[in-house]
Amino acid sequence: WKIDENEMLPLAVIQDNEEGMGVAEIGARTKTNIANANLIAAAPEMLEALESMMARLLDEHESWKYDNTLKVVRDAIKKAKGE
């Protein structure tokens, strides 16, 4: 995903492919909206990286299975997936 660079249109996040399909219309190009659009655009890669890190961490460090941080991360992943 990426931010639509057409400054004549409201700020939007689009799929980074030939079709450029819309993902989310954010609105005016304010500093906060641009930050939100960047976060939305990065979300798929961030989720994939977090899931990968979790799997590796749990494989290498048994003690993390009992850490409260693990619950926070699992809850965040569930929220990102709409579960």
Tab-separated table of N, CA and C in Angstrom:
chain	number	residue	atom	x	y	z
A	1	TRP	N	0.840	-1.167	0.000
A	1	TRP	CA	0.000	0.000	0.000
A	1	TRP	C	0.885	1.230	0.000
A	2	LYS	N	0.360	2.333	-0.497
A	2	LYS	CA	1.105	3.589	-0.510
A	2	LYS	C	0.118	4.753	-0.482
A	3	ILE	N	0.651	5.933	-0.233
A	3	ILE	CA	-0.172	7.143	-0.244
A	3	ILE	C	-0.326	7.605	-1.687
A	4	ASP	N	-1.562	7.937	-2.068
A	4	ASP	CA	-1.818	8.475	-3.404
A	4	ASP	C	-1.144	9.834	-3.506
A	5	GLU	N	-0.309	9.996	-4.509
A	5	GLU	CA	0.469	11.228	-4.636
A	5	GLU	C	-0.254	12.338	-5.397
A	6	ASN	N	-1.484	12.094	-5.832
A	6	ASN	CA	-2.252	13.105	-6.547
A	6	ASN	C	-2.738	14.148	-5.539
A	7	GLU	N	-2.073	15.285	-5.500
A	7	GLU	CA	-2.386	16.317	-4.509
A	7	GLU	C	-3.672	17.075	-4.822
A	8	MET	N	-4.274	16.795	-5.962
A	8	MET	CA	-5.538	17.434	-6.315
A	8	MET	C	-6.721	16.720	-5.653
A	9	LEU	N	-6.490	15.506	-5.153
A	9	LEU	CA	-7.539	14.710	-4.523
A	9	LEU	C	-7.320	14.672	-3.015
A	10	PRO	N	-8.361	14.314	-2.256
A	10	PRO	CA	-8.154	14.135	-0.808
A	10	PRO	C	-7.098	13.063	-0.560
A	11	LEU	N	-6.426	13.174	0.563
A	11	LEU	CA	-5.402	12.211	0.946
A	11	LEU	C	-6.013	10.818	1.019
A	12	ALA	N	-5.368	9.848	0.378
A	12	ALA	CA	-5.883	8.486	0.371
A	12	ALA	C	-4.730	7.494	0.355
A	13	VAL	N	-5.003	6.291	0.854
A	13	VAL	CA	-4.069	5.180	0.775
A	13	VAL	C	-4.599	4.260	-0.314
A	14	ILE	N	-3.709	3.834	-1.229
A	14	ILE	CA	-4.105	2.965	-2.338
A	14	ILE	C	-3.217	1.731	-2.373
A	15	GLN	N	-3.686	0.708	-3.066
A	15	GLN	CA	-2.860	-0.475	-3.265
A	15	GLN	C	-1.724	-0.115	-4.206
A	16	ASP	N	-0.550	-0.631	-3.926
A	16	ASP	CA	0.637	-0.342	-4.729
A	16	ASP	C	0.713	-1.346	-5.881
A	17	ASN	N	-0.199	-1.184	-6.860
A	17	ASN	CA	-0.203	-2.054	-8.032
A	17	ASN	C	-0.717	-1.260	-9.229
A	18	GLU	N	-0.887	-1.934	-10.352
A	18	GLU	CA	-1.292	-1.238	-11.580
A	18	GLU	C	-2.647	-0.539	-11.445
A	19	GLU	N	-3.582	-1.179	-10.745
A	19	GLU	CA	-4.922	-0.614	-10.623
A	19	GLU	C	-4.977	0.568	-9.663
A	20	GLY	N	-4.110	0.601	-8.665
A	20	GLY	CA	-4.131	1.677	-7.683
A	20	GLY	C	-5.453	1.773	-6.955
A	21	MET	N	-6.053	0.625	-6.629
A	21	MET	CA	-7.353	0.587	-5.966
A	21	MET	C	-7.285	1.287	-4.615
A	22	GLY	N	-8.338	2.025	-4.265
A	22	GLY	CA	-8.385	2.729	-2.997
A	22	GLY	C	-8.482	1.783	-1.813
A	23	VAL	N	-7.786	2.096	-0.756
A	23	VAL	CA	-7.846	1.327	0.483
A	23	VAL	C	-8.559	2.151	1.546
A	24	ALA	N	-8.166	3.424	1.688
A	24	ALA	CA	-8.778	4.288	2.699
A	24	ALA	C	-8.638	5.737	2.279
A	25	GLU	N	-9.740	6.475	2.315
A	25	GLU	CA	-9.675	7.917	2.084
A	25	GLU	C	-9.523	8.578	3.444
A	26	ILE	N	-8.480	9.397	3.586
A	26	ILE	CA	-8.137	9.986	4.874
A	26	ILE	C	-8.715	11.395	5.015
A	27	GLY	N	-8.710	12.166	3.957
A	27	GLY	CA	-9.251	13.526	4.012
A	27	GLY	C	-8.210	14.560	3.643
A	28	ALA	N	-8.289	15.711	4.281
A	28	ALA	CA	-7.371	16.825	3.989
A	28	ALA	C	-5.928	16.413	4.280
A	29	ARG	N	-5.006	17.031	3.593
A	29	ARG	CA	-3.580	16.704	3.752
A	29	ARG	C	-2.964	17.474	4.917
A	30	THR	N	-3.455	17.181	6.107
A	30	THR	CA	-2.893	17.788	7.315
A	30	THR	C	-1.747	16.916	7.819
A	31	LYS	N	-0.953	17.455	8.722
A	31	LYS	CA	0.183	16.711	9.280
A	31	LYS	C	-0.305	15.415	9.954
A	32	THR	N	-1.379	15.507	10.731
A	32	THR	CA	-1.919	14.326	11.418
A	32	THR	C	-2.453	13.312	10.421
A	33	ASN	N	-3.180	13.762	9.417
A	33	ASN	CA	-3.727	12.844	8.417
A	33	ASN	C	-2.627	12.168	7.612
A	34	ILE	N	-1.565	12.890	7.314
A	34	ILE	CA	-0.439	12.283	6.593
A	34	ILE	C	0.213	11.209	7.457
A	35	ALA	N	0.370	11.481	8.754
A	35	ALA	CA	0.931	10.472	9.664
A	35	ALA	C	0.023	9.245	9.721
A	36	ASN	N	-1.289	9.462	9.788
A	36	ASN	CA	-2.236	8.343	9.804
A	36	ASN	C	-2.173	7.544	8.502
A	37	ALA	N	-2.088	8.238	7.384
A	37	ALA	CA	-2.002	7.560	6.089
A	37	ALA	C	-0.719	6.734	5.997
A	38	ASN	N	0.385	7.275	6.492
A	38	ASN	CA	1.649	6.519	6.487
A	38	ASN	C	1.521	5.256	7.332
A	39	LEU	N	0.869	5.366	8.472
A	39	LEU	CA	0.672	4.205	9.344
A	39	LEU	C	-0.199	3.153	8.657
A	40	ILE	N	-1.275	3.576	8.020
A	40	ILE	CA	-2.146	2.646	7.301
A	40	ILE	C	-1.384	1.973	6.161
A	41	ALA	N	-0.605	2.751	5.428
A	41	ALA	CA	0.150	2.201	4.305
A	41	ALA	C	1.185	1.177	4.764
A	42	ALA	N	1.760	1.379	5.940
A	42	ALA	CA	2.786	0.472	6.457
A	42	ALA	C	2.200	-0.730	7.195
A	43	ALA	N	0.918	-0.704	7.499
A	43	ALA	CA	0.298	-1.728	8.348
A	43	ALA	C	0.519	-3.167	7.876
A	44	PRO	N	0.338	-3.503	6.602
A	44	PRO	CA	0.531	-4.905	6.209
A	44	PRO	C	1.947	-5.410	6.504
A	45	GLU	N	2.957	-4.595	6.196
A	45	GLU	CA	4.334	-4.998	6.464
A	45	GLU	C	4.627	-5.054	7.959
A	46	MET	N	4.056	-4.119	8.713
A	46	MET	CA	4.270	-4.117	10.158
A	46	MET	C	3.658	-5.358	10.800
A	47	LEU	N	2.460	-5.743	10.377
A	47	LEU	CA	1.808	-6.927	10.920
A	47	LEU	C	2.613	-8.177	10.587
A	48	GLU	N	3.047	-8.292	9.357
A	48	GLU	CA	3.848	-9.448	8.949
A	48	GLU	C	5.143	-9.534	9.757
A	49	ALA	N	5.813	-8.402	9.949
A	49	ALA	CA	7.060	-8.379	10.720
A	49	ALA	C	6.815	-8.752	12.178
A	50	LEU	N	5.741	-8.245	12.762
A	50	LEU	CA	5.428	-8.546	14.159
A	50	LEU	C	5.127	-10.029	14.346
A	51	GLU	N	4.353	-10.596	13.430
A	51	GLU	CA	4.052	-12.027	13.524
A	51	GLU	C	5.325	-12.873	13.387
A	52	SER	N	6.197	-12.476	12.481
A	52	SER	CA	7.456	-13.189	12.288
A	52	SER	C	8.352	-13.091	13.521
A	53	MET	N	8.442	-11.888	14.086
A	53	MET	CA	9.246	-11.695	15.297
A	53	MET	C	8.694	-12.516	16.459
A	54	MET	N	7.369	-12.547	16.599
A	54	MET	CA	6.747	-13.312	17.675
A	54	MET	C	7.096	-14.794	17.548
A	55	ALA	N	6.960	-15.329	16.354
A	55	ALA	CA	7.241	-16.749	16.137
A	55	ALA	C	8.691	-17.070	16.476
A	56	ARG	N	9.593	-16.240	16.018
A	56	ARG	CA	11.021	-16.479	16.284
A	56	ARG	C	11.338	-16.328	17.770
A	57	LEU	N	10.798	-15.318	18.384
A	57	LEU	CA	11.038	-15.074	19.805
A	57	LEU	C	10.559	-16.253	20.649
A	58	LEU	N	9.366	-16.753	20.349
A	58	LEU	CA	8.824	-17.864	21.123
A	58	LEU	C	9.600	-19.157	20.883
A	59	ASP	N	10.136	-19.320	19.666
A	59	ASP	CA	10.957	-20.495	19.382
A	59	ASP	C	12.273	-20.462	20.145
A	60	GLU	N	12.838	-19.268	20.317
A	60	GLU	CA	14.176	-19.136	20.893
A	60	GLU	C	14.189	-18.868	22.393
A	61	HIS	N	13.089	-18.373	22.941
A	61	HIS	CA	13.073	-17.972	24.350
A	61	HIS	C	11.785	-18.445	25.022
A	62	GLU	N	11.852	-19.588	25.630
A	62	GLU	CA	10.691	-20.192	26.307
A	62	GLU	C	10.067	-19.262	27.346
A	63	SER	N	10.888	-18.494	28.040
A	63	SER	CA	10.391	-17.640	29.125
A	63	SER	C	9.411	-16.570	28.646
A	64	TRP	N	9.468	-16.173	27.374
A	64	TRP	CA	8.558	-15.145	26.858
A	64	TRP	C	7.107	-15.614	26.844
A	65	LYS	N	6.893	-16.920	26.853
A	65	LYS	CA	5.524	-17.450	26.812
A	65	LYS	C	4.714	-17.016	28.033
A	66	TYR	N	5.417	-16.606	29.092
A	66	TYR	CA	4.741	-16.238	30.334
A	66	TYR	C	4.825	-14.743	30.629
A	67	ASP	N	5.320	-13.971	29.683
A	67	ASP	CA	5.490	-12.533	29.877
A	67	ASP	C	4.215	-11.796	29.468
A	68	ASN	N	3.823	-10.772	30.225
A	68	ASN	CA	2.628	-9.988	29.915
A	68	ASN	C	2.748	-9.276	28.567
A	69	THR	N	3.966	-8.962	28.163
A	69	THR	CA	4.174	-8.304	26.865
A	69	THR	C	3.615	-9.164	25.738
A	70	LEU	N	3.744	-10.464	25.876
A	70	LEU	CA	3.234	-11.388	24.863
A	70	LEU	C	1.732	-11.220	24.680
A	71	LYS	N	0.994	-11.058	25.779
A	71	LYS	CA	-0.455	-10.854	25.692
A	71	LYS	C	-0.768	-9.552	24.958
A	72	VAL	N	-0.026	-8.504	25.254
A	72	VAL	CA	-0.242	-7.217	24.592
A	72	VAL	C	-0.019	-7.354	23.087
A	73	VAL	N	1.051	-8.035	22.710
A	73	VAL	CA	1.367	-8.223	21.286
A	73	VAL	C	0.296	-9.089	20.618
A	74	ARG	N	-0.090	-10.174	21.268
A	74	ARG	CA	-1.133	-11.041	20.689
A	74	ARG	C	-2.446	-10.284	20.521
A	75	ASP	N	-2.801	-9.476	21.496
A	75	ASP	CA	-4.023	-8.668	21.402
A	75	ASP	C	-3.940	-7.672	20.247
A	76	ALA	N	-2.781	-7.069	20.055
A	76	ALA	CA	-2.592	-6.124	18.947
A	76	ALA	C	-2.715	-6.818	17.610
A	77	ILE	N	-2.154	-8.012	17.489
A	77	ILE	CA	-2.250	-8.772	16.244
A	77	ILE	C	-3.722	-9.135	15.975
A	78	LYS	N	-4.438	-9.589	17.000
A	78	LYS	CA	-5.862	-9.915	16.841
A	78	LYS	C	-6.662	-8.687	16.392
A	79	LYS	N	-6.368	-7.555	16.999
A	79	LYS	CA	-7.074	-6.315	16.641
A	79	LYS	C	-6.799	-5.948	15.195
A	80	ALA	N	-5.553	-6.081	14.770
A	80	ALA	CA	-5.192	-5.762	13.377
A	80	ALA	C	-5.884	-6.686	12.383
A	81	LYS	N	-6.142	-7.924	12.809
A	81	LYS	CA	-6.793	-8.903	11.927
A	81	LYS	C	-8.316	-8.884	12.055
A	82	GLY	N	-8.830	-8.051	12.979
A	82	GLY	CA	-10.275	-7.980	13.170
A	82	GLY	C	-10.841	-9.189	13.888
A	83	GLU	N	-10.028	-9.818	14.715
A	83	GLU	CA	-10.484	-11.024	15.439
A	83	GLU	C	-10.990	-10.660	16.820
